[in-house]
């Protein structure tokens, strides 16, 4: 992917790179479906109104319009989706009568953002989301399940060590209220920048935008510095509070929920999660559990998998559909792992066997051979013409096709492993390649710990 | 899909409908990969210039722009792709140095057209394409291979009887030249409307737009009425020609190529193809073989799979990349087959087993049971809370989940088939559902002939 994209910010993969991406997406699909998640695809376009309801992202939206639009006034203004969550919430409210709740879905689709392109930032990229949505209420166990399924999915991808960093908006907001900070949105926005701009500048922003005193800023920053592998964060939070402030309802809810989530994660995916009270998430719609994920050795990527609980993103009249979800930024992850050489494919095509031609008129007979292989799940191509064998072998070699097939015209068949040069007699009705050569293999240069 | 779309022309599927679509797409992928085709995805956006080079489709294009575009002047005008062929040709010329030719690729992506929505016409829809592109030259065998692979793919989909209707632009254009009609593009456009407007109006259009005499119009219409299951079309064409017109080079090439294609199709996929000399294809870039496909019982869909040979769609300086391809209109096909009840899914979720809770605190133990099943490829969900068993069973029943799991808390396990009511002791480490219940089954109401 060192090639320059012909449109800045738009990544297009070569065949071998796409094989790696397909492997990642197939693996995710397998894990999600094993846990009962149904696939969903929503339309690429939303009304601008739907998109703008959900936060300050108007600069990033791509609007669409017909080039010759005769009746523009009659039609709603449309734009491309910038994530999978907002379209999902819209889909749920529109189709609530046809869905069974709790509804588990996965959604792997492209999204578009008109951001200024830079290294690892794309204008079109694939997100892989899972969400559970309930009707009226949804158990905190849904938060646990979502995090466990994603942790298992990331494990199965074998891309290295990662940590889910978990917090609760209820805990943070409850704490800010308990110490007298009422501009909780402004506090969250400031604290969210901790890793990027450091504690001094966060303290200044807390004072400027959230009206924090020096003492309040110090307390807010102390909270954000709590990070524990187990549930001991709870006692650390209580220690930070003045005696008369304890017991605030929101804070207690947050402490209880985060304790449950961290406890269950430690039990089900040991060593994969920690409580990190600096996690805030930029988007406005989160109301409880929030999660980011860091991939060791690739901290430059930021969070590779993020999300959380949203209590009221999807509502329809008096009905509400609380949900929780996590989303993997597939394109950025793939591009980093392919560029670093950590992931690659053993060949550029699905083909396992290239059937050569001894004479031009053998083409139909060669297709019969290939069809016998294909019928047994072995991908095969046939040469178009009887070029010199050296040239036909080079064709296979250039693509990494491991086997070349020869037919002598009298019913005799031989197959050659072009890596070892070994050539043996073979029957197209029964010969199979070794299992590891059947489909392109994904090469992991970093072993999973 | 009887529901009204919230945006006219944009179809969104319910979970069971999406399972049917996934089954179709998985089947296509399997057939394409068995024949050595690599997957490609191109970006959704192209420059308007790229799209407009390739025909009169400007009315249908969706342009995109950033809502707050500070430097619009600096950026190329962009629009969403309207097919997969034009982006593929652009990708091939841009990446020629990184690709091995002949290059076989399949591409299954959404495309967008701002057409006025009507029954079975969508503004966003999925196309599944296969193409072979060569460098400098490409064997007519590529035309045969493309048609054979698509015929096998359509057979494997088990959607009923279909016929590939094959023609050659060289044959048609060569014939028109031979009878003195030189405005071949105008003639093709008129003849392309034969099925829609009938012979009398085509004759009038031929006279008005292509300057045809009554005799020339009669001959052009006679050619378009030739339809043969074998290669006897060739002698019928020769009979139509005046004695002094025979032997035109383009016509002879067309006759030879179409004879080869029809012959090989009859040998490899008997009964699936015929020569139909009315086929013209609207798009300008076709230069040789052209193909449309009719699905018996669904003639109202028009062609479900179309394409052909394009000699010069992709060029780069002096290098040319001739290609041939076919494209299935997946969304229209799926929507027709689901609406007619011909295709359906046996359940709405991937889940095979729903693990119930006897008591709320059994959740972790129930997840252990589910994990044992998942590890053996059996999709399982766990209840969030210990509601009454009747309610838990109803949860599974509503989704079509075939099996419900019970645990007695002392290591005893039972599994119930909720269709038969049969309940038996089971070991989570070894129990498996019958193969036909492992994943959702696709139900075909019309048997494949």
Short mmCIF file of C-alpha atoms in Angstrom, two decimals, chain A:
data_model
loop_
_atom_site.label_atom_id
_atom_site.label_comp_id
_atom_site.label_asym_id
_atom_site.label_seq_id
_atom_site.Cartn_x
_atom_site.Cartn_y
_atom_site.Cartn_z
CA UNK A 1 0.00 0.00 0.00
CA UNK A 2 2.97 2.25 -0.53
CA UNK A 3 1.38 3.26 -3.83
CA UNK A 4 -0.07 6.74 -4.04
CA UNK A 5 -3.86 6.73 -4.17
CA UNK A 6 -5.22 8.41 -7.27
CA UNK A 7 -7.72 10.23 -5.03
CA UNK A 8 -6.23 11.42 -1.77
CA UNK A 9 -7.77 9.61 1.21
CA UNK A 10 -9.25 6.76 -0.84
CA UNK A 11 -7.43 3.45 -0.37
CA UNK A 12 -7.70 0.71 -3.00
CA UNK A 13 -6.09 -2.65 -2.32
CA UNK A 14 -4.11 -4.90 -4.63
CA UNK A 15 -5.27 -8.54 -4.91
CA UNK A 16 -2.96 -9.93 -2.19
CA UNK A 17 -3.86 -7.09 0.20
CA UNK A 18 -7.55 -7.69 -0.41
CA UNK A 19 -7.03 -11.39 0.47
CA UNK A 20 -5.73 -10.26 3.86
CA UNK A 21 -8.71 -7.95 4.34
CA UNK A 22 -11.15 -10.70 3.33
CA UNK A 23 -9.51 -13.00 5.86
CA UNK A 24 -10.00 -10.41 8.62
CA UNK A 25 -13.63 -9.80 7.62
CA UNK A 26 -14.41 -13.54 7.30
CA UNK A 27 -12.93 -14.14 10.76
CA UNK A 28 -14.99 -11.35 12.31
CA UNK A 29 -18.14 -12.65 10.64
CA UNK A 30 -17.48 -16.16 11.96
CA UNK A 31 -17.02 -14.99 15.55
CA UNK A 32 -20.04 -12.66 15.42
CA UNK A 33 -22.32 -15.32 13.95
CA UNK A 34 -21.12 -17.92 16.49
CA UNK A 35 -22.56 -15.55 19.12
CA UNK A 36 -25.91 -15.18 17.36
CA UNK A 37 -25.42 -11.80 15.67
CA UNK A 38 -27.40 -11.23 12.45
CA UNK A 39 -25.87 -9.30 9.60
CA UNK A 40 -27.32 -5.95 8.58
CA UNK A 41 -26.54 -3.56 5.76
CA UNK A 42 -28.10 -0.13 5.75
CA UNK A 43 -28.24 2.22 2.78
CA UNK A 44 -25.18 4.42 2.19
CA UNK A 45 -27.26 7.60 2.31
CA UNK A 46 -29.07 9.22 5.19
CA UNK A 47 -30.94 12.48 5.31
CA UNK A 48 -28.68 15.28 6.48
CA UNK A 49 -31.15 15.85 9.32
CA UNK A 50 -30.62 12.32 10.65
CA UNK A 51 -26.85 12.74 10.58
CA UNK A 52 -26.75 16.20 12.13
CA UNK A 53 -28.95 15.25 15.09
CA UNK A 54 -26.11 13.19 16.49
CA UNK A 55 -23.23 15.54 17.14
CA UNK A 56 -20.95 18.18 15.71
CA UNK A 57 -19.75 16.34 12.66
CA UNK A 58 -21.22 18.54 9.93
CA UNK A 59 -17.83 19.49 8.53
CA UNK A 60 -17.06 15.86 7.77
CA UNK A 61 -20.25 14.94 5.95
CA UNK A 62 -20.36 14.27 2.21
CA UNK A 63 -23.62 15.54 0.75
CA UNK A 64 -24.92 13.91 -2.43
CA UNK A 65 -27.11 15.30 -5.20
CA UNK A 66 -28.13 14.26 -8.67
CA UNK A 67 -26.12 16.07 -11.33
CA UNK A 68 -29.28 17.00 -13.21
CA UNK A 69 -31.74 17.44 -10.45
CA UNK A 70 -35.04 18.64 -11.83
CA UNK A 71 -36.91 18.63 -8.58
CA UNK A 72 -34.30 19.15 -5.89
CA UNK A 73 -36.74 21.09 -3.77
CA UNK A 74 -39.04 18.10 -3.47
CA UNK A 75 -36.36 15.77 -2.15
CA UNK A 76 -34.79 15.56 1.29
CA UNK A 77 -31.15 16.62 1.43
CA UNK A 78 -29.02 13.49 1.50
CA UNK A 79 -25.51 12.65 2.64
CA UNK A 80 -23.27 9.59 3.03
CA UNK A 81 -23.16 7.88 6.44
CA UNK A 82 -20.13 8.68 8.62
CA UNK A 83 -20.51 5.66 10.92
CA UNK A 84 -22.68 2.53 11.27
CA UNK A 85 -24.29 3.46 14.59
CA UNK A 86 -26.51 6.37 13.57
CA UNK A 87 -27.90 4.50 10.52
CA UNK A 88 -28.46 1.45 12.74
CA UNK A 89 -30.45 3.47 15.26
CA UNK A 90 -32.53 4.92 12.41
CA UNK A 91 -33.08 1.41 10.99
CA UNK A 92 -34.18 0.08 14.40
CA UNK A 93 -36.79 2.76 14.94
CA UNK A 94 -38.11 2.41 11.38
CA UNK A 95 -38.33 -1.39 11.50
CA UNK A 96 -39.09 -1.94 15.19
CA UNK A 97 -42.34 -3.71 14.33
CA UNK A 98 -40.47 -6.32 12.28
CA UNK A 99 -37.58 -6.96 14.69
CA UNK A 100 -37.32 -9.14 17.80
CA UNK A 101 -35.67 -7.50 20.85
CA UNK A 102 -33.03 -7.78 22.22
CA UNK A 103 -31.72 -7.56 18.67
CA UNK A 104 -28.09 -8.52 18.06
CA UNK A 105 -26.60 -7.38 14.77
CA UNK A 106 -23.23 -7.02 13.11
CA UNK A 107 -22.64 -4.57 10.29
CA UNK A 108 -19.50 -4.37 8.17
CA UNK A 109 -19.74 -1.46 5.77
CA UNK A 110 -17.87 1.46 4.31
CA UNK A 111 -18.32 4.90 5.84
CA UNK A 112 -17.24 8.29 4.50
CA UNK A 113 -15.77 11.35 6.18
CA UNK A 114 -14.55 14.44 4.37
CA UNK A 115 -11.62 14.90 6.74
CA UNK A 116 -8.31 16.20 5.55
CA UNK A 117 -6.48 13.00 4.57
CA UNK A 118 -3.28 12.14 6.43
CA UNK A 119 -1.27 9.02 7.19
CA UNK A 120 -3.69 6.32 8.38
CA UNK A 121 -6.73 8.60 8.00
CA UNK A 122 -9.01 7.78 5.14
CA UNK A 123 -12.04 9.47 3.60
CA UNK A 124 -13.61 6.09 2.86
CA UNK A 125 -13.06 3.23 5.28
CA UNK A 126 -14.64 0.03 6.52
CA UNK A 127 -16.08 -0.28 10.02
CA UNK A 128 -17.08 -3.59 11.60
CA UNK A 129 -19.72 -3.05 14.28
CA UNK A 130 -21.63 -5.22 16.70
CA UNK A 131 -24.53 -3.89 18.74
CA UNK A 132 -27.26 -5.24 20.99
CA UNK A 133 -30.44 -3.20 21.20
CA UNK A 134 -33.25 -3.80 23.66
CA UNK A 135 -36.73 -2.40 23.93
CA UNK A 136 -37.36 -0.18 26.96
CA UNK A 137 -34.45 -1.60 28.97
CA UNK A 138 -31.26 -3.56 28.35
CA UNK A 139 -29.23 -5.53 30.90
CA UNK A 140 -25.68 -4.45 31.78
CA UNK A 141 -24.85 -8.01 30.73
CA UNK A 142 -25.25 -6.76 27.17
CA UNK A 143 -22.28 -4.42 27.81
CA UNK A 144 -20.28 -7.40 29.07
CA UNK A 145 -21.29 -9.59 26.14
CA UNK A 146 -20.39 -6.96 23.53
CA UNK A 147 -16.94 -6.48 25.07
CA UNK A 148 -16.34 -10.24 25.39
CA UNK A 149 -17.38 -10.95 21.79
CA UNK A 150 -15.10 -8.18 20.49
CA UNK A 151 -12.20 -9.35 22.67
CA UNK A 152 -12.67 -12.87 21.29
CA UNK A 153 -12.87 -11.51 17.75
CA UNK A 154 -9.63 -9.53 18.17
CA UNK A 155 -7.96 -12.60 19.69
CA UNK A 156 -9.07 -14.73 16.75
CA UNK A 157 -7.61 -12.19 14.30
CA UNK A 158 -4.14 -12.94 15.76
CA UNK A 159 -2.91 -9.39 15.32
CA UNK A 160 -1.03 -9.16 18.62
CA UNK A 161 -1.63 -8.06 22.19
CA UNK A 162 -4.45 -5.60 22.87
CA UNK A 163 -6.21 -4.08 25.85
CA UNK A 164 -9.82 -2.97 26.15
CA UNK A 165 -9.85 0.19 28.26
CA UNK A 166 -13.23 0.46 29.94
CA UNK A 167 -14.91 3.32 31.76
CA UNK A 168 -18.44 4.43 32.62
CA UNK A 169 -19.85 7.83 31.69
CA UNK A 170 -22.13 7.50 34.70
CA UNK A 171 -19.11 7.12 36.95
CA UNK A 172 -17.28 10.13 35.46
CA UNK A 173 -20.34 12.38 35.29
CA UNK A 174 -21.47 11.28 38.76
CA UNK A 175 -18.02 12.09 40.13
CA UNK A 176 -17.95 15.55 38.49
CA UNK A 177 -21.38 16.30 39.95
CA UNK A 178 -20.21 15.06 43.37
CA UNK A 179 -17.31 17.53 43.36
CA UNK A 180 -19.56 20.35 42.14
CA UNK A 181 -18.69 20.40 38.42
CA UNK A 182 -22.00 20.69 36.59
CA UNK A 183 -20.81 21.36 33.02
CA UNK A 184 -20.21 17.64 32.60
CA UNK A 185 -20.14 17.69 28.76
CA UNK A 186 -17.38 20.33 28.82
CA UNK A 187 -15.47 18.36 31.46
CA UNK A 188 -15.69 15.16 29.41
CA UNK A 189 -14.47 16.95 26.28
CA UNK A 190 -11.48 18.38 28.16
CA UNK A 191 -10.56 15.09 29.88
CA UNK A 192 -10.90 13.21 26.57
CA UNK A 193 -7.82 15.16 25.38
CA UNK A 194 -5.62 14.01 28.28
CA UNK A 195 -3.41 11.71 26.23
CA UNK A 196 -3.10 14.20 23.41
CA UNK A 197 -2.37 17.48 25.24
CA UNK A 198 -1.30 16.43 28.77
CA UNK A 199 -2.61 17.28 32.27
CA UNK A 200 -1.56 20.97 32.41
CA UNK A 201 -3.47 21.99 29.31
CA UNK A 202 -6.46 19.85 30.33
CA UNK A 203 -6.50 21.67 33.71
CA UNK A 204 -6.46 25.02 31.91
CA UNK A 205 -9.31 23.93 29.60
CA UNK A 206 -11.30 22.67 32.61
CA UNK A 207 -11.03 26.07 34.20
CA UNK A 208 -11.82 27.96 30.97
CA UNK A 209 -14.69 25.88 29.54
CA UNK A 210 -16.14 24.11 32.58
CA UNK A 211 -15.62 26.74 35.27
CA UNK A 212 -13.47 24.40 37.40
CA UNK A 213 -11.56 25.68 40.41
CA UNK A 214 -7.94 24.58 40.77
CA UNK A 215 -9.03 21.96 43.31
CA UNK A 216 -11.83 20.64 41.08
CA UNK A 217 -9.46 20.42 38.11
CA UNK A 218 -6.98 18.50 40.27
CA UNK A 219 -9.70 16.07 41.38
CA UNK A 220 -11.00 15.57 37.82
CA UNK A 221 -7.46 14.86 36.63
CA UNK A 222 -6.85 12.48 39.54
CA UNK A 223 -9.95 10.52 38.54
CA UNK A 224 -8.71 10.34 34.94
CA UNK A 225 -5.42 8.89 36.11
CA UNK A 226 -7.02 5.84 37.73
CA UNK A 227 -6.22 2.71 35.79
CA UNK A 228 -6.57 -0.77 37.31
CA UNK A 229 -6.57 -4.30 35.92
CA UNK A 230 -9.15 -5.35 38.54
CA UNK A 231 -12.05 -3.62 40.30
CA UNK A 232 -9.87 -1.78 42.83
CA UNK A 233 -10.62 1.43 40.88
CA UNK A 234 -13.79 1.70 42.97
CA UNK A 235 -12.02 2.26 46.28
CA UNK A 236 -9.59 4.67 44.60
CA UNK A 237 -12.55 6.72 43.35
CA UNK A 238 -14.10 6.82 46.82
CA UNK A 239 -10.81 7.99 48.32
CA UNK A 240 -10.79 10.99 45.97
CA UNK A 241 -14.17 12.18 47.16
CA UNK A 242 -14.76 14.52 50.10
CA UNK A 243 -16.65 12.64 52.85
CA UNK A 244 -19.88 14.62 52.35
CA UNK A 245 -20.00 14.04 48.60
CA UNK A 246 -20.23 10.24 48.55
CA UNK A 247 -23.42 8.40 47.69
CA UNK A 248 -24.51 10.34 44.67
CA UNK A 249 -26.87 8.05 42.74
CA UNK A 250 -25.31 8.40 39.27
CA UNK A 251 -21.81 7.79 40.63
CA UNK A 252 -22.95 4.69 42.53
CA UNK A 253 -24.65 3.31 39.40
CA UNK A 254 -21.49 3.93 37.42
CA UNK A 255 -19.28 2.25 40.03
CA UNK A 256 -21.58 -0.78 40.17
CA UNK A 257 -21.83 -1.16 36.38
CA UNK A 258 -18.12 -0.73 35.73
CA UNK A 259 -17.36 -3.22 38.54
CA UNK A 260 -19.67 -5.78 36.93
CA UNK A 261 -18.20 -5.24 33.46
CA UNK A 262 -14.56 -5.41 34.57
CA UNK A 263 -15.22 -8.45 36.79
CA UNK A 264 -16.92 -10.43 34.03
CA UNK A 265 -14.31 -9.43 31.44
CA UNK A 266 -11.53 -10.63 33.75
CA UNK A 267 -13.36 -13.93 34.13
CA UNK A 268 -14.19 -14.52 30.45
CA UNK A 269 -11.22 -12.95 28.60
CA UNK A 270 -8.46 -12.74 31.23
CA UNK A 271 -5.80 -10.10 30.68
CA UNK A 272 -7.69 -8.38 27.86
CA UNK A 273 -9.40 -5.53 29.72
CA UNK A 274 -8.73 -2.89 32.37
CA UNK A 275 -10.62 -0.05 34.00
CA UNK A 276 -9.26 3.23 32.62
CA UNK A 277 -11.09 6.25 34.02
CA UNK A 278 -9.61 8.64 31.43
CA UNK A 279 -11.75 7.12 28.67
CA UNK A 280 -14.53 9.54 27.69
CA UNK A 281 -15.31 9.05 23.92
CA UNK A 282 -16.02 12.14 21.90
CA UNK A 283 -19.55 11.36 20.73
CA UNK A 284 -22.44 12.81 22.64
CA UNK A 285 -24.75 9.83 22.58
CA UNK A 286 -22.92 7.58 25.05
CA UNK A 287 -24.57 7.29 28.46
CA UNK A 288 -22.87 4.44 30.35
CA UNK A 289 -20.05 2.01 29.57
CA UNK A 290 -17.45 3.45 27.17
CA UNK A 291 -14.61 1.44 25.66
CA UNK A 292 -11.47 2.06 23.64
CA UNK A 293 -8.90 -0.52 22.59
CA UNK A 294 -5.18 -0.11 22.20
CA UNK A 295 -3.07 -2.51 20.12
CA UNK A 296 0.38 -2.98 21.64
CA UNK A 297 3.11 -1.85 19.27
CA UNK A 298 0.55 0.19 17.33
CA UNK A 299 -0.28 2.91 19.84
CA UNK A 300 0.02 5.39 16.94
CA UNK A 301 -3.31 4.06 15.63
CA UNK A 302 -5.20 5.35 18.65
CA UNK A 303 -8.17 3.20 19.51
CA UNK A 304 -8.67 0.29 17.07
CA UNK A 305 -12.06 -0.64 18.53
CA UNK A 306 -14.39 1.77 20.33
CA UNK A 307 -17.93 2.23 21.45
CA UNK A 308 -20.23 2.06 24.41
CA UNK A 309 -23.73 2.21 25.80
CA UNK A 310 -26.31 4.62 24.37
CA UNK A 311 -29.59 4.81 26.26
CA UNK A 312 -31.58 7.05 23.94
CA UNK A 313 -30.02 7.14 20.48
CA UNK A 314 -33.01 5.25 19.09
CA UNK A 315 -36.46 6.39 20.15
CA UNK A 316 -39.88 6.28 18.54
CA UNK A 317 -42.59 8.25 20.29
CA UNK A 318 -42.66 6.84 23.82
CA UNK A 319 -40.70 3.71 22.89
CA UNK A 320 -36.96 3.74 23.45
CA UNK A 321 -34.38 1.25 22.26
CA UNK A 322 -31.30 1.39 24.49
CA UNK A 323 -28.22 -0.18 22.96
CA UNK A 324 -24.57 -0.95 23.37
CA UNK A 325 -22.02 -1.48 20.62
CA UNK A 326 -18.39 -1.62 19.60
CA UNK A 327 -16.82 -0.80 16.25
CA UNK A 328 -13.50 -1.86 14.72
CA UNK A 329 -11.85 0.55 12.29
CA UNK A 330 -10.88 -2.16 9.82
CA UNK A 331 -9.20 -0.09 7.10
CA UNK A 332 -6.79 1.76 9.36
CA UNK A 333 -5.90 -1.48 11.18
CA UNK A 334 -5.39 -3.43 7.96
CA UNK A 335 -3.34 -0.72 6.35
CA UNK A 336 -1.01 -0.50 9.39
CA UNK A 337 -0.54 -4.27 9.65
CA UNK A 338 0.07 -4.75 5.92
CA UNK A 339 2.43 -1.76 5.71
CA UNK A 340 4.46 -3.02 8.68
CA UNK A 341 4.72 -6.47 7.08
CA UNK A 342 2.88 -8.11 10.00
CA UNK A 343 0.15 -9.48 7.73
CA UNK A 344 0.51 -10.80 4.19
CA UNK A 345 -0.90 -13.44 1.86
CA UNK A 346 0.87 -16.50 0.49
CA UNK A 347 -0.35 -15.80 -3.05
CA UNK A 348 -2.31 -13.18 -5.01
CA UNK A 349 -5.12 -15.37 -6.36
CA UNK A 350 -7.46 -18.03 -4.97
CA UNK A 351 -6.13 -20.47 -7.58
CA UNK A 352 -4.39 -23.62 -6.28
CA UNK A 353 -3.80 -25.33 -9.64
CA UNK A 354 -2.93 -23.93 -13.07
CA UNK A 355 -3.84 -26.37 -15.84
CA UNK A 356 -1.46 -25.97 -18.78
CA UNK A 357 -2.11 -26.69 -22.45
CA UNK A 358 0.07 -29.04 -24.52
CA UNK A 359 -1.75 -27.98 -27.69
CA UNK A 360 -4.30 -25.22 -28.35
CA UNK A 361 -7.03 -27.75 -29.14
CA UNK A 362 -6.70 -29.32 -25.65
CA UNK A 363 -8.53 -26.41 -24.00
CA UNK A 364 -11.88 -28.19 -23.54
CA UNK A 365 -10.19 -31.31 -22.15
CA UNK A 366 -8.14 -29.12 -19.79
CA UNK A 367 -11.37 -27.46 -18.61
CA UNK A 368 -12.72 -30.95 -17.87
CA UNK A 369 -9.67 -31.57 -15.65
CA UNK A 370 -10.16 -28.21 -13.93
CA UNK A 371 -13.87 -28.92 -13.40
CA UNK A 372 -13.02 -32.19 -11.64
CA UNK A 373 -10.75 -30.27 -9.27
CA UNK A 374 -13.26 -27.42 -8.77
CA UNK A 375 -16.02 -29.91 -7.94
CA UNK A 376 -13.88 -30.99 -5.00
CA UNK A 377 -13.28 -27.43 -3.79
CA UNK A 378 -9.89 -26.95 -5.46
CA UNK A 379 -9.62 -23.60 -7.26
CA UNK A 380 -8.26 -24.04 -10.78
CA UNK A 381 -7.52 -21.93 -13.87
CA UNK A 382 -6.83 -23.10 -17.43
CA UNK A 383 -4.33 -21.51 -19.83
CA UNK A 384 -5.85 -19.76 -22.86
CA UNK A 385 -3.21 -21.00 -25.29
CA UNK A 386 -0.41 -23.54 -25.63
CA UNK A 387 2.51 -21.21 -25.12
CA UNK A 388 5.90 -22.70 -24.23
CA UNK A 389 5.66 -24.59 -20.92
CA UNK A 390 8.24 -22.24 -19.40
CA UNK A 391 5.92 -19.32 -20.10
CA UNK A 392 2.91 -21.18 -18.73
CA UNK A 393 4.80 -22.06 -15.54
CA UNK A 394 5.91 -18.44 -15.20
CA UNK A 395 2.23 -17.43 -15.30
CA UNK A 396 1.56 -19.56 -12.22
CA UNK A 397 4.77 -18.56 -10.48
CA UNK A 398 4.09 -14.84 -10.87
CA UNK A 399 0.77 -15.26 -9.01
CA UNK A 400 2.09 -17.66 -6.37
CA UNK A 401 -0.11 -20.52 -7.67
CA UNK A 402 1.54 -23.55 -6.05
CA UNK A 403 0.68 -26.32 -8.56
CA UNK A 404 0.87 -26.69 -12.33
CA UNK A 405 -0.99 -29.50 -14.12
CA UNK A 406 0.19 -31.29 -17.28
CA UNK A 407 -1.84 -33.58 -19.51
CA UNK A 408 -0.17 -35.75 -22.17
CA UNK A 409 -3.25 -36.00 -24.40
CA UNK A 410 -3.56 -39.77 -23.87
CA UNK A 411 -5.21 -39.63 -20.45
CA UNK A 412 -1.92 -39.29 -18.56
CA UNK A 413 -1.75 -36.54 -15.94
CA UNK A 414 1.09 -35.06 -13.88
CA UNK A 415 1.13 -32.30 -11.32
CA UNK A 416 4.17 -30.22 -10.38
CA UNK A 417 4.80 -28.31 -7.17
CA UNK A 418 6.55 -25.29 -8.66
CA UNK A 419 8.23 -24.41 -5.35
CA UNK A 420 10.00 -27.76 -4.90
CA UNK A 421 10.00 -28.74 -8.58
CA UNK A 422 8.63 -32.14 -7.61
CA UNK A 423 6.44 -33.64 -10.35
CA UNK A 424 4.21 -36.70 -9.87
CA UNK A 425 1.48 -38.62 -11.67
CA UNK A 426 -1.98 -37.53 -10.53
CA UNK A 427 -5.64 -38.35 -11.09
CA UNK A 428 -7.89 -35.28 -11.48
CA UNK A 429 -10.73 -37.23 -9.88
CA UNK A 430 -8.86 -37.80 -6.61
CA UNK A 431 -5.69 -35.66 -6.30
CA UNK A 432 -5.75 -32.91 -3.68
CA UNK A 433 -3.14 -30.36 -2.67
CA UNK A 434 -1.94 -30.37 0.95
CA UNK A 435 -4.50 -28.58 3.16
CA UNK A 436 -2.23 -25.55 3.63
CA UNK A 437 -2.08 -24.98 -0.14
CA UNK A 438 -5.82 -25.30 -0.77
CA UNK A 439 -6.57 -21.61 -0.18
CA UNK A 440 -4.24 -18.59 0.17
CA UNK A 441 -2.66 -18.58 3.61
CA UNK A 442 -2.47 -15.47 5.73
CA UNK A 443 1.05 -14.92 7.01
CA UNK A 444 1.39 -13.51 10.53
CA UNK A 445 4.87 -12.12 11.13
CA UNK A 446 4.14 -11.33 14.78
CA UNK A 447 3.15 -14.31 16.90
CA UNK A 448 0.11 -13.91 19.10
CA UNK A 449 1.01 -13.97 22.80
#
